[in-house]
Coordinates of C-alpha atoms in Angstrom, one line a residue:
Chain E
X892 CA -14.0 7.2 9.7
X893 CA -12.0 7.8 6.6
X894 CA -12.5 5.7 3.5
X895 CA -11.1 5.7 0.3
X896 CA -13.3 4.4 -2.9
X897 CA -12.0 3.4 -6.1
X898 CA -15.2 2.5 -8.0
X899 CA -13.6 0.9 -11.0
X900 CA -12.2 -2.5 -10.2
X901 CA -11.1 -3.4 -13.6
X902 CA -10.1 -1.5 -16.3
X903 CA -9.4 -2.8 -19.9
X904 CA -8.0 -0.5 -22.5
X905 CA -6.3 -0.8 -25.8
X906 CA -2.7 0.8 -26.1
X907 CA -2.9 4.5 -26.8
X908 CA -6.2 4.9 -25.3
X909 CA -6.7 7.6 -22.5
X910 CA -7.1 6.8 -18.7
X911 CA -8.9 8.1 -16.2
X912 CA -9.2 6.3 -12.7
X913 CA -11.5 7.4 -10.2
X914 CA -10.5 8.0 -6.7
X915 CA -12.8 9.7 -3.7
X916 CA -12.3 9.9 -0.1
X917 CA -14.5 10.7 2.8
X918 CA -12.8 13.0 5.0
X919 CA -13.6 17.0 5.8
X920 CA -10.0 17.9 6.6
X921 CA -6.8 18.4 5.2
X922 CA -5.5 15.7 3.3
X923 CA -2.2 14.4 1.6
X924 CA -3.1 12.1 -1.3
X925 CA -1.3 9.4 -3.4
X926 CA -1.4 7.0 -6.2
X927 CA 0.5 4.0 -5.8
X928 CA 1.2 1.5 -8.8
X929 CA 1.9 -2.2 -8.2
X930 CA 3.2 -4.0 -11.4
X931 CA 2.7 -8.0 -11.7
X932 CA 4.5 -9.6 -9.3
X933 CA 6.3 -6.4 -7.9
X934 CA 5.5 -4.2 -4.6
X935 CA 3.7 -0.9 -4.6
X936 CA 5.7 1.9 -5.9
X937 CA 4.7 5.5 -5.8
X938 CA 3.4 7.2 -8.6
X939 CA 2.6 10.7 -7.4
X940 CA 1.5 12.6 -4.6
X941 CA -0.2 15.8 -3.7
X942 CA 0.3 17.7 -0.2
X943 CA -0.4 21.2 -1.2
X944 CA -0.3 23.9 -4.2
X945 CA -1.2 23.5 -7.6
X946 CA -3.9 20.5 -7.5
X947 CA -2.8 19.2 -11.1
X948 CA 0.1 16.9 -10.0
X949 CA 2.2 15.2 -12.4
X950 CA 4.0 12.1 -11.6
X951 CA 6.3 9.6 -13.2
X952 CA 5.8 7.7 -16.6
X953 CA 3.4 10.4 -17.9
X954 CA 0.8 10.1 -15.2
X955 CA -1.3 13.2 -13.5
X956 CA -3.7 13.7 -11.2
X957 CA -6.0 16.5 -10.2
X958 CA -7.3 17.1 -6.7
X959 CA -10.6 18.6 -6.6
X960 CA -11.5 19.6 -3.2
X961 CA -15.3 20.2 -3.5
X962 CA -15.6 16.6 -5.1
X963 CA -13.6 15.0 -2.5
X964 CA -11.8 13.1 -5.8
X965 CA -8.3 12.8 -7.0
X966 CA -8.6 11.0 -10.3
X967 CA -5.5 9.7 -12.3
X968 CA -5.1 10.5 -15.8
X969 CA -2.9 9.4 -18.7
X970 CA -3.6 10.6 -22.3
X971 CA -2.0 7.7 -24.0
X972 CA -1.6 4.2 -22.1
X973 CA 1.1 1.6 -23.1
X974 CA 1.1 -2.1 -22.8
X975 CA 3.6 -1.6 -19.7
X976 CA 1.3 0.3 -18.0
X977 CA -0.7 -3.0 -17.0
X978 CA -0.6 -2.9 -13.2
X979 CA -2.9 -2.5 -10.3
X980 CA -3.4 1.2 -9.1
X981 CA -4.1 2.2 -5.8
X982 CA -5.2 5.6 -4.3
X983 CA -4.4 6.4 -0.8
X984 CA -5.0 9.3 1.6
X985 CA -3.1 10.6 4.8
X986 CA -5.0 12.9 7.3
X987 CA -2.2 14.0 9.5
X988 CA -1.5 10.7 11.2
X989 CA 1.5 8.8 9.8
X990 CA -0.9 6.1 8.2
X991 CA -2.4 5.6 5.1
X992 CA -5.8 4.9 4.0
X993 CA -5.9 2.8 0.6
X994 CA -8.4 2.2 -1.7
X995 CA -9.4 -1.5 -3.0
X996 CA -7.5 -0.8 -6.1
X997 CA -8.2 -0.8 -9.9
X998 CA -6.5 -3.3 -12.3
X999 CA -5.7 -1.9 -15.3
X1000 CA -5.0 -4.3 -18.4
X1001 CA -3.7 -2.4 -21.5
X1002 CA -4.2 -4.4 -24.8
X1003 CA -1.4 -4.2 -27.6
Chain N
X1114 CA 20.1 2.1 0.2
X1115 CA 18.6 -1.2 -0.7
X1116 CA 15.3 -0.2 0.2
X1117 CA 12.7 -2.1 2.6
X1118 CA 13.7 -5.7 2.8
X1119 CA 11.4 -8.8 3.6
X1120 CA 11.9 -12.2 4.2
X1121 CA 11.0 -14.9 2.9
X1122 CA 9.4 -14.2 -0.3
X1123 CA 7.6 -17.1 -0.5
X1124 CA 6.0 -19.1 2.7
X1125 CA 4.3 -22.3 2.5
X1126 CA 3.1 -24.1 5.5
X1127 CA 0.4 -26.4 7.1
X1128 CA -2.3 -25.1 9.2
X1129 CA -1.7 -24.9 12.7
X1130 CA 2.0 -24.1 12.0
X1131 CA 3.8 -21.1 13.3
X1132 CA 4.9 -18.5 10.6
X1133 CA 6.8 -15.5 11.3
X1134 CA 7.5 -12.7 8.5
X1135 CA 10.6 -10.4 8.9
X1136 CA 11.2 -6.9 7.7
X1137 CA 14.0 -4.7 7.5
X1138 CA 13.0 -1.0 7.2
X1139 CA 14.9 1.6 5.3
X1140 CA 17.7 2.9 7.5
X1141 CA 16.7 6.2 9.4
X1142 CA 13.1 5.6 8.7
X1143 CA 11.1 6.0 12.2
X1144 CA 7.8 4.4 10.9
X1145 CA 7.1 0.9 10.0
X1146 CA 3.7 -0.5 8.5
X1147 CA 2.6 -4.0 8.0
X1148 CA 0.0 -4.5 5.5
X1149 CA -1.7 -7.6 4.1
X1150 CA -3.3 -7.6 0.6
X1151 CA -5.8 -10.3 -0.7
X1152 CA -8.1 -10.3 -3.5
X1153 CA -11.1 -9.9 -1.4
X1154 CA -10.0 -7.2 1.0
X1155 CA -7.5 -5.3 -0.9
X1156 CA -4.6 -3.8 0.9
X1157 CA -5.1 -3.7 5.0
X1158 CA -3.1 -2.1 7.4
X1159 CA -2.1 -4.4 10.3
X1160 CA -0.3 -2.3 12.6
X1161 CA 2.4 0.5 12.6
X1162 CA 5.3 1.1 14.7
X1163 CA 6.8 4.8 15.5
X1164 CA 10.4 4.6 16.6
X1165 CA 10.0 0.8 17.8
X1166 CA 6.7 1.5 19.6
X1167 CA 3.6 -0.2 18.3
X1168 CA 0.8 2.9 17.6
X1169 CA -2.1 1.5 16.0
X1170 CA -2.9 -2.3 16.1
X1171 CA -6.4 -2.1 15.6
X1172 CA -5.7 -3.8 11.9
X1173 CA -4.6 -7.0 13.5
X1174 CA -7.3 -9.5 12.8
X1175 CA -7.3 -11.6 15.9
X1176 CA -5.0 -12.8 18.7
X1177 CA -3.1 -15.4 16.3
X1178 CA -1.3 -12.5 15.1
X1179 CA 1.5 -10.4 16.8
X1180 CA 4.0 -8.2 15.7
X1181 CA 7.4 -6.9 17.2
X1182 CA 10.0 -4.2 16.6
X1183 CA 13.0 -5.1 19.0
X1184 CA 15.2 -2.4 17.5
X1185 CA 14.9 0.3 14.6
X1186 CA 16.2 -2.2 11.9
X1187 CA 14.1 -5.1 12.6
X1188 CA 10.5 -6.3 12.7
X1189 CA 8.5 -9.5 12.7
X1190 CA 4.9 -10.4 11.9
X1191 CA 3.9 -13.7 13.7
X1192 CA 1.0 -15.8 13.1
X1193 CA 0.3 -18.7 15.7
X1194 CA -1.3 -21.0 14.7
X1195 CA -1.7 -20.3 11.0
X1196 CA -4.8 -20.8 9.1
X1197 CA -5.9 -21.2 5.5
X1198 CA -7.6 -17.8 5.3
X1199 CA -4.3 -16.3 6.5
X1200 CA -3.0 -17.0 2.8
X1201 CA -2.2 -13.5 1.5
X1202 CA 0.7 -11.1 0.5
X1203 CA 2.1 -9.4 3.5
X1204 CA 3.8 -6.3 2.8
X1205 CA 6.3 -4.1 5.0
X1206 CA 6.6 -0.4 4.4
X1207 CA 8.6 2.6 6.2
X1208 CA 8.7 6.1 6.2
X1209 CA 10.2 9.1 7.9
X1210 CA 9.2 12.3 9.4
X1211 CA 12.1 14.0 8.8
X1212 CA 12.3 13.9 5.1
X1213 CA 10.7 15.5 2.1
X1214 CA 8.8 12.5 1.3
X1215 CA 7.2 12.7 4.8
X1216 CA 3.9 10.3 4.6
X1217 CA 5.4 8.7 1.7
X1218 CA 5.7 4.8 2.4
X1219 CA 8.4 2.9 0.9
X1220 CA 7.0 -0.8 0.4
X1221 CA 9.2 -4.0 0.4
X1222 CA 8.7 -6.6 -2.1
X1223 CA 6.1 -8.6 0.1
X1224 CA 6.0 -12.4 1.5
X1225 CA 3.5 -14.4 -0.2
X1226 CA 1.9 -17.1 2.4
X1227 CA 0.3 -20.0 1.4
X1228 CA -1.4 -21.9 4.2
X1229 CA -2.3 -25.2 3.2

């Protein structure tokens, strides 16, 4: 069965620090990959997605993610975080059917 | 478009009571998903519909849970009888197979359910 692993449950950073959140999935076929963000008290919003082409995907608010097929990974990065990036981040994988498999999420706390 | 609409936003009820959560997907979307979010288990897919037909309900925890989609613009998730362990945030999401955002799901604001 497909699964998505986010090994970092809670990350605490100071403003301006660089961010990398890990995401690994288990599925051998073609995948579509997503990162969603959930700000405190709000619903999930799409941050970025990968379907095909350039494995380095740029999303909103300065976020980017790199798809490394050989490592089954889709890590999220941001060179310099802001206090407003405090949120929970979810990696998700689609394997062809129209449903998504979500990771358990990583809570990011940015200290001003 | 107003996005995915869910009601109520908050629900507090007592154990044993029936709870009905409502969702209006984005107009024109042909997929609708119900998720449950808890601290312990994260975001879990409960059930999803395509063109109002349930496709996969394997995530529905037990018979106390049921979901319907009588038409393309409305779905309900019902819990009867409710139990304290059902306390969670329930999200509805919708997507379209005919848009450039294929497989991107648009989430509603969620219903925070507390069962006392």
